Coordinates of C-alpha atoms in Angstrom, one line a residue:
X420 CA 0.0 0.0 0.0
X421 CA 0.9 3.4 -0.6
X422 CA 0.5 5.5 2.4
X423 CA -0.7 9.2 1.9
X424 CA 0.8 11.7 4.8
X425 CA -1.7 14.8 5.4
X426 CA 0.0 15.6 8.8
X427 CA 2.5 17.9 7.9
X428 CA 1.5 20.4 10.8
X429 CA 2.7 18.2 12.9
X430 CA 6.0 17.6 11.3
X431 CA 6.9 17.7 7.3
X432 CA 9.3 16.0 5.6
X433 CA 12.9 17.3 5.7
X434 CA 13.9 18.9 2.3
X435 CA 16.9 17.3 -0.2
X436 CA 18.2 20.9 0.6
X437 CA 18.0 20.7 4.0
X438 CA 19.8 17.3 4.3
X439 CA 22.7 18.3 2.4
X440 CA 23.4 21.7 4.1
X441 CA 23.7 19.6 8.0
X442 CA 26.1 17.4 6.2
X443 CA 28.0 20.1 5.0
X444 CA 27.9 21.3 9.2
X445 CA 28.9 18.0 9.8
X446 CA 32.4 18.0 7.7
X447 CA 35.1 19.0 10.1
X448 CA 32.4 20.2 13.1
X449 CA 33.7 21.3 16.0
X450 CA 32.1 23.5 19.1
X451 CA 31.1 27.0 17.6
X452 CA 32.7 28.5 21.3
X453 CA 35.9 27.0 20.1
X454 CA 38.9 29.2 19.9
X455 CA 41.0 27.2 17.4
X456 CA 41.0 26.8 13.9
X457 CA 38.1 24.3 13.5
X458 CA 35.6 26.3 16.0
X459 CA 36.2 29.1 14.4
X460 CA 35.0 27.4 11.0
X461 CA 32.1 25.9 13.0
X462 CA 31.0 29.7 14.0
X463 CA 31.2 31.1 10.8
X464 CA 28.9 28.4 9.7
X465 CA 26.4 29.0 12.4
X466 CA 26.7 32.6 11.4
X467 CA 25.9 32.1 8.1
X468 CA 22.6 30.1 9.1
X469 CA 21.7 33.2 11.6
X470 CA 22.2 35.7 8.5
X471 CA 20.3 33.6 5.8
X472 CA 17.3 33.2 8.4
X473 CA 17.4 36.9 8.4
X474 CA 17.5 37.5 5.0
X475 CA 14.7 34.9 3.7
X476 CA 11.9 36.0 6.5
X477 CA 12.9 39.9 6.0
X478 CA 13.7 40.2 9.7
X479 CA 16.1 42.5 10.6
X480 CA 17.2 42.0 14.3
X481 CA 18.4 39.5 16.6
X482 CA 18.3 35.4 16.3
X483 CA 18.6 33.4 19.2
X484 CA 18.8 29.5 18.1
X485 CA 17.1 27.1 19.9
X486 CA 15.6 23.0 20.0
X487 CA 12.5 24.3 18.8
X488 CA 9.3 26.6 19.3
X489 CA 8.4 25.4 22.8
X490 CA 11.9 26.1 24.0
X491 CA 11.3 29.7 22.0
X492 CA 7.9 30.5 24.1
X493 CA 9.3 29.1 27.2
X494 CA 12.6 31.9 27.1
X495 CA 10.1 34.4 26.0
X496 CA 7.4 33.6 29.1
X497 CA 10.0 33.6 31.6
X498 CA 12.4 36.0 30.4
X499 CA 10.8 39.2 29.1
X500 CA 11.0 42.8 30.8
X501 CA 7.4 43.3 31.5
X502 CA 5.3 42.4 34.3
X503 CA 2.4 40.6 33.1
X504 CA 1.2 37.8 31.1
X505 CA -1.5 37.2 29.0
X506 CA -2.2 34.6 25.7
X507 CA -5.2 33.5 23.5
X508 CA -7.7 31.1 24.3
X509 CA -6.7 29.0 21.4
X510 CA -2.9 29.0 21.9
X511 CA -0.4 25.8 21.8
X512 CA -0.3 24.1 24.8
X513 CA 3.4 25.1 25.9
X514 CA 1.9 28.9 25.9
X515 CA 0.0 28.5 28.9
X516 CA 2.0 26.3 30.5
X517 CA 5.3 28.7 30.0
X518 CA 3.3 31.9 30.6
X519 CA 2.4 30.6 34.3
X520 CA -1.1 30.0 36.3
X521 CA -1.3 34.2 36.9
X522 CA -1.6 34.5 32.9
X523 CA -4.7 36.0 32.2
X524 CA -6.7 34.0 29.0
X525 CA -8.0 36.4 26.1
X526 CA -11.0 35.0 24.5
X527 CA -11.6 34.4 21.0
X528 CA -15.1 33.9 18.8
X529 CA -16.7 31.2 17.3
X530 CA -14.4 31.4 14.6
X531 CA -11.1 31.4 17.0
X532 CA -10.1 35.1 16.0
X533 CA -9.1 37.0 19.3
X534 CA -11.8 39.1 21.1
X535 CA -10.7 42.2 20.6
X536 CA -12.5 44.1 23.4
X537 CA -11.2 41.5 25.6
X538 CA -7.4 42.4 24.7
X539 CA -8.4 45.9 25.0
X540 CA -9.6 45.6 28.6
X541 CA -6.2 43.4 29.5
X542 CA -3.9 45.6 27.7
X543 CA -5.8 48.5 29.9
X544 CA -4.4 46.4 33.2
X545 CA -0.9 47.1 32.6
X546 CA 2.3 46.3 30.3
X547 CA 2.3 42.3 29.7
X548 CA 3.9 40.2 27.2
X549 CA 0.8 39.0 24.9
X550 CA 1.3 35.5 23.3
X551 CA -1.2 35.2 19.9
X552 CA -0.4 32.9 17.4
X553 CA 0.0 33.8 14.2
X554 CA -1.7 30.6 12.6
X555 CA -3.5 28.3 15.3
X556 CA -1.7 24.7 14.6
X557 CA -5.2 22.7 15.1
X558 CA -7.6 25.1 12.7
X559 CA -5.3 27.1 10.6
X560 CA -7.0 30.5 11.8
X561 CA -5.1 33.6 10.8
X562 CA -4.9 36.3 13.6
X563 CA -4.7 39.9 12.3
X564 CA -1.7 40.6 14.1
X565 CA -0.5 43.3 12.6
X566 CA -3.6 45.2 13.4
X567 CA -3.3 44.2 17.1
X568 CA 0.4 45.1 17.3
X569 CA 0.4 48.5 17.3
X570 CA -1.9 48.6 20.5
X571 CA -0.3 46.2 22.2
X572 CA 3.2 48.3 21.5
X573 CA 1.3 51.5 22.7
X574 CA -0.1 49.8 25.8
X575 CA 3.7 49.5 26.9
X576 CA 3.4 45.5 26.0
X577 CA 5.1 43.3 24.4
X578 CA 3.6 40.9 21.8
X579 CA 4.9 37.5 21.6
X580 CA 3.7 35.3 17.9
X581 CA 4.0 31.8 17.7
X582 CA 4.9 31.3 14.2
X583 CA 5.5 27.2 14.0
X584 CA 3.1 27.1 11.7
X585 CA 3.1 30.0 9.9
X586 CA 6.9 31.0 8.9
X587 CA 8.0 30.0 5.7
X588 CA 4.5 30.9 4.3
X589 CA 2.9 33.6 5.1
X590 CA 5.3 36.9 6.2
X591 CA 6.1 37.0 9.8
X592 CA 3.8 40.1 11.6
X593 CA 5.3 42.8 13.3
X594 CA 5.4 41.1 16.5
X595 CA 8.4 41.9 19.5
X596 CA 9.1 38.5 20.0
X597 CA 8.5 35.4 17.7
X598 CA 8.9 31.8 18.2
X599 CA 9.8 29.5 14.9
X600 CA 10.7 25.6 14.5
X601 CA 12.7 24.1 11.4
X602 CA 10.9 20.9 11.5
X603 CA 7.4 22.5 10.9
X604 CA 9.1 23.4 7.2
X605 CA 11.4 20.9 6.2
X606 CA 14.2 21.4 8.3
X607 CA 15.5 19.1 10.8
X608 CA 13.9 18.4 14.3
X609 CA 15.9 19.8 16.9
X610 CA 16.0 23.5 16.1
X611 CA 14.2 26.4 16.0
X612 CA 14.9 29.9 17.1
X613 CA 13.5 32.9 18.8
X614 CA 13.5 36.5 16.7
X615 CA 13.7 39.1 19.0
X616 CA 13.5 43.1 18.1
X617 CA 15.0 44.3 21.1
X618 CA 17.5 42.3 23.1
X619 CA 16.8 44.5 26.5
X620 CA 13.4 43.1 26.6
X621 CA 14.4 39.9 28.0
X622 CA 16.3 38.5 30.7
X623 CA 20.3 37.3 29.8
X624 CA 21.2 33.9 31.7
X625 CA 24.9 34.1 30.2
X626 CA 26.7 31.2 28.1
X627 CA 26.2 31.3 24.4
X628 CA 23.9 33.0 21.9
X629 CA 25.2 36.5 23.5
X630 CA 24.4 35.4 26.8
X631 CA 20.3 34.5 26.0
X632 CA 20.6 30.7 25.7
X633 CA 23.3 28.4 27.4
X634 CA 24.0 25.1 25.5
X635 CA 26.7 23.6 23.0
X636 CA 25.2 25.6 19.2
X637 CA 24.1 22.9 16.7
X638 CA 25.4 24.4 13.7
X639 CA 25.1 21.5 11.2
X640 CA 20.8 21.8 12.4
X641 CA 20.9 25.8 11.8
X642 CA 22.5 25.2 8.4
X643 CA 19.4 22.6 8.0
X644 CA 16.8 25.0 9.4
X645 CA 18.1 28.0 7.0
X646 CA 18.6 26.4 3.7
X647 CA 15.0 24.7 4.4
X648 CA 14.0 28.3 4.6
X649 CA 16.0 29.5 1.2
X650 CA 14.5 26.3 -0.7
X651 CA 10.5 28.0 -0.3
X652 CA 8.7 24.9 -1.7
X653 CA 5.6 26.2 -0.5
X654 CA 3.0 27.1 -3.5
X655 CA 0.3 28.4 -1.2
X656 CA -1.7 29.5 -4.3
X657 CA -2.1 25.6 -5.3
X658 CA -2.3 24.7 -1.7
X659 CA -5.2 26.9 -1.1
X660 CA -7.1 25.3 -4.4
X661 CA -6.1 21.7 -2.5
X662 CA -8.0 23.0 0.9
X663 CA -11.0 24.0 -1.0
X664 CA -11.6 20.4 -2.5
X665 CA -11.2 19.2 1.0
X666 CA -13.6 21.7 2.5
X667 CA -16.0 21.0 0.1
X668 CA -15.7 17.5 0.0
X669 CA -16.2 16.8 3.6
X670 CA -19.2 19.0 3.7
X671 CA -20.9 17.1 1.0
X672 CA -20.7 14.2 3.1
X673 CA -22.4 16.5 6.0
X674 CA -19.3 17.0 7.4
X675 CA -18.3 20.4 9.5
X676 CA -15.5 23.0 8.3
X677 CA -14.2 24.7 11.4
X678 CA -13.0 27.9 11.4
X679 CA -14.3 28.6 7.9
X680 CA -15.6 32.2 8.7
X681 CA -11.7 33.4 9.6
X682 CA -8.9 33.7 7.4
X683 CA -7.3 30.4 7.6
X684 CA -3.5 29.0 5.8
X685 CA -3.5 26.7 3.2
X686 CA -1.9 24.5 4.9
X687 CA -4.6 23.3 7.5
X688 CA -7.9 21.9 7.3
X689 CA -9.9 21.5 10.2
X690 CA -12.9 19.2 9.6
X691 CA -15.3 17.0 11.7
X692 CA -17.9 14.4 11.4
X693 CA -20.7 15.1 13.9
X694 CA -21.2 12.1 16.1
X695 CA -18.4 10.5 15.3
X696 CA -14.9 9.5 17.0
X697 CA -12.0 11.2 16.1
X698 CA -9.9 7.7 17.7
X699 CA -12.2 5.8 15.9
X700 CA -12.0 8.3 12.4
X701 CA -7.9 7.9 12.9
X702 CA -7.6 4.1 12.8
X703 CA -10.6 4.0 10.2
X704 CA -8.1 6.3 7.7
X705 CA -4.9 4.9 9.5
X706 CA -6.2 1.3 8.1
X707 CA -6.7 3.3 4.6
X708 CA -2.9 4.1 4.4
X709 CA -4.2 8.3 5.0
X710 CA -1.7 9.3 7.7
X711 CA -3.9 12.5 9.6
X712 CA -4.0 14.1 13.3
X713 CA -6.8 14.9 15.9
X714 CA -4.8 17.8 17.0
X715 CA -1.7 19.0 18.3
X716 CA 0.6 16.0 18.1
X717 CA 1.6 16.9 21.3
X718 CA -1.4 16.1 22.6
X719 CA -3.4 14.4 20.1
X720 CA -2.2 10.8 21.2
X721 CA -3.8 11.6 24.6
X722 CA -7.2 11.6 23.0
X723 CA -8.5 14.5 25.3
X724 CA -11.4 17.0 24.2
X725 CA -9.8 19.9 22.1
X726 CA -8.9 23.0 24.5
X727 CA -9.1 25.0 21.1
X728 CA -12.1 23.7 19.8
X729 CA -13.9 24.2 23.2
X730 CA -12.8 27.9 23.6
X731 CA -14.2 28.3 20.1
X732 CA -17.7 27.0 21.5
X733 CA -17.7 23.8 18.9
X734 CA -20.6 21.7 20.2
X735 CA -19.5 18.9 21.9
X736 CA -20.9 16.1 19.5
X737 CA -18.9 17.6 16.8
X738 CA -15.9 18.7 18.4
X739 CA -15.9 14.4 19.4
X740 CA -15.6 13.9 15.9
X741 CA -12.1 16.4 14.6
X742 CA -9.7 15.8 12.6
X743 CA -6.6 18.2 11.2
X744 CA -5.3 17.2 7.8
X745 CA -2.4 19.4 7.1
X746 CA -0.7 19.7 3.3
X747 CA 2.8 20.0 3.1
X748 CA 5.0 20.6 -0.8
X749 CA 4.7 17.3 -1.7
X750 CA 1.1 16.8 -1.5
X751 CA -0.9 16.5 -4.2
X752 CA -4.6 16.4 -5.8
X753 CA -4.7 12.9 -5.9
X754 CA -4.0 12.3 -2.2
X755 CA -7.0 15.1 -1.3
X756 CA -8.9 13.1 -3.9
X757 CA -8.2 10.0 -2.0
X758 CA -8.9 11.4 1.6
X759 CA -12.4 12.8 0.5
X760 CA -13.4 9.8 -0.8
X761 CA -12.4 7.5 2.8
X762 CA -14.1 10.3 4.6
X763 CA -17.0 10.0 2.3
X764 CA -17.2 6.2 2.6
X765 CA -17.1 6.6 6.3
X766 CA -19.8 9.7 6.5
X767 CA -22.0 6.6 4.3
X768 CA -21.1 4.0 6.6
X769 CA -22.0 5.8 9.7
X770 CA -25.0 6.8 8.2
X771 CA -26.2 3.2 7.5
X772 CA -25.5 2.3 11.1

């Protein structure tokens, strides 16, 4: 059988590019912090990585490399130069958990877009770093961050954009602070950085990447993470063709498209089947060689009721019956072809029962 992969939000494959530029890391690596010869190599390769990064996503201030978008959030949460805390309703789960039990929750609407009254009235509380996505990884719901930034700036906060999902594809938002993952866009797992505008507006701990993030540099990984970057294999235009076939063919099967009301990526369809299981809708497609998600695959495997879905107000009966399917590059009409018809079989076979 030829298995189909639609869960690229959870991880995509890692591009030809990608591959060759961590070998090329790998000849003759030695520790970036290095003083001799080889170090010295190793740092200029690392620099090259931080300056390509820059260059491709238009960003035009500081880099700090880390293992990925968690480990982004988590310096951000605990490190930046403001007092409070606050982060959508619909964030990743590492958001709530780094930003602390005192961080106050912003709603969002029945289509998982922020509530802007509701940022208004926290902003009004007092500077606070403000953690929105940019993309949410379990709908694909754009946020219109770059109409909320400039209040959050002039409330004397800082806003902090998780970008996993969104960099690479659509341009970053004028954000203060913004947390991105290689492996999310063809580059290796492992890496990820944190874009920062303004170093003073977090917390140094010392040790390496000028003192924001202590650990041994992976250079051959940020060599990975920046040519995944250069290689932009991402034809949203076509990908946004391939979510409108899957949209439409769910919902002739009387399926659900959440989200649909909001600006949404390409990249992520966010569907259900009312009365259904998303376990048993997993194994069902699993058994069908169509590789998809219920969720945040750090979380998903737990089976638990969608904290998203919930703060969105999905009714309960559908929200049982989610699934993500997430494109990546390489997929193609044939494999949306293929996962419409499963779900439509299934929709049939549910109805007979």
């Amino acid at each position: 059988m030829t298995r189909i992969f639609l869960d690229h939000a959870a991880t995509t494959f890692v591009l030809p590019e990608a591959r060759e530029a961590m070998a090329r890391g790998f000849e003759g690596w030695a520790n970036p912090s290095s003083p001799h010869a080889e170090g010295r190599r190793s740092r200029a390769l690392l620099e090259e990585a931080r300056s390509t990064i820059c260059e491709v996503l238009g960003w035009r201030h500081d880099v700090i490399f880390t293992s990925g978008a968690s480990e982004a959030v988590e310096i951000a949460a605990g490190r930046a130069r403001v007092p409070g805390r606050a982060h959508g309703a619909t964030e990743h789960a590492i958001v709530p958990h780094a930003m602390g039990p005192s961080s106050r929750v912003i709603p969002v609407d029945s289509s998982g877009l922020i509530d802007e009254q509701a940022l208004d009235a926290i902003l009004a509380e007092g500077p606070a770093l403000v953690a929105i996505q940019c993309v949410n990884n379990e709908t694909g719901v754009l946020q219109p961050l770059d109409r909320l930034a400039p209040r959050i700036r002039e409330a004397g906060s800082l806003l902090l954009a998780d970008c996993a999902q969104s960099a690479g594809k659509v341009p970053l938002p004028d954000a203060d602070l913004i947390a991105l993952s290689a492996h999310k866009l063809g580059g290796p797992p492992g890496i990820g950085a944190l874009l920062v505008k303004d170093l003073g507006t977090i917390e140094p701990v010392g040790g390496q990447e000028k003192g924001y993030r202590r650990g041994t540099q992976d250079a051959p990984s940020a060599l990975a993470f920046a040519a995944a970057l250069s290689a932009r294999p991402y034809d949203m235009e076509r990908l946004a063709a391939l979510r409108e076939k899957l949209d439409a063919g769910v919902k002739q099967a009387d399926g659900v498209v959440i989200g649909q009301e909001a600006p949404r990526i390409p990249t992520i369809g966010s569907v259900a089947m009312p009365g259904a299981s998303s376990a048993s809708l997993l194994v069902q497609f699993d058994l069908a060689g169509i590789a998809v998600s219920a969720g945040s695959a750090c979380s998903s495997g737990k089976m638990k009721e969608s904290a998203v879905l919930a703060a969105m107000g999905v009714a309960p009966d559908v929200a049982a019956g989610f699934l993500r399917i997430s494109f990546g590059p390489s997929t193609s009409e044939a494999d949306v072809d293929a996962f419409v018809a499963e779900w439509q079989r299934i929709a049939s076979r549910q109805r007979a029962a």
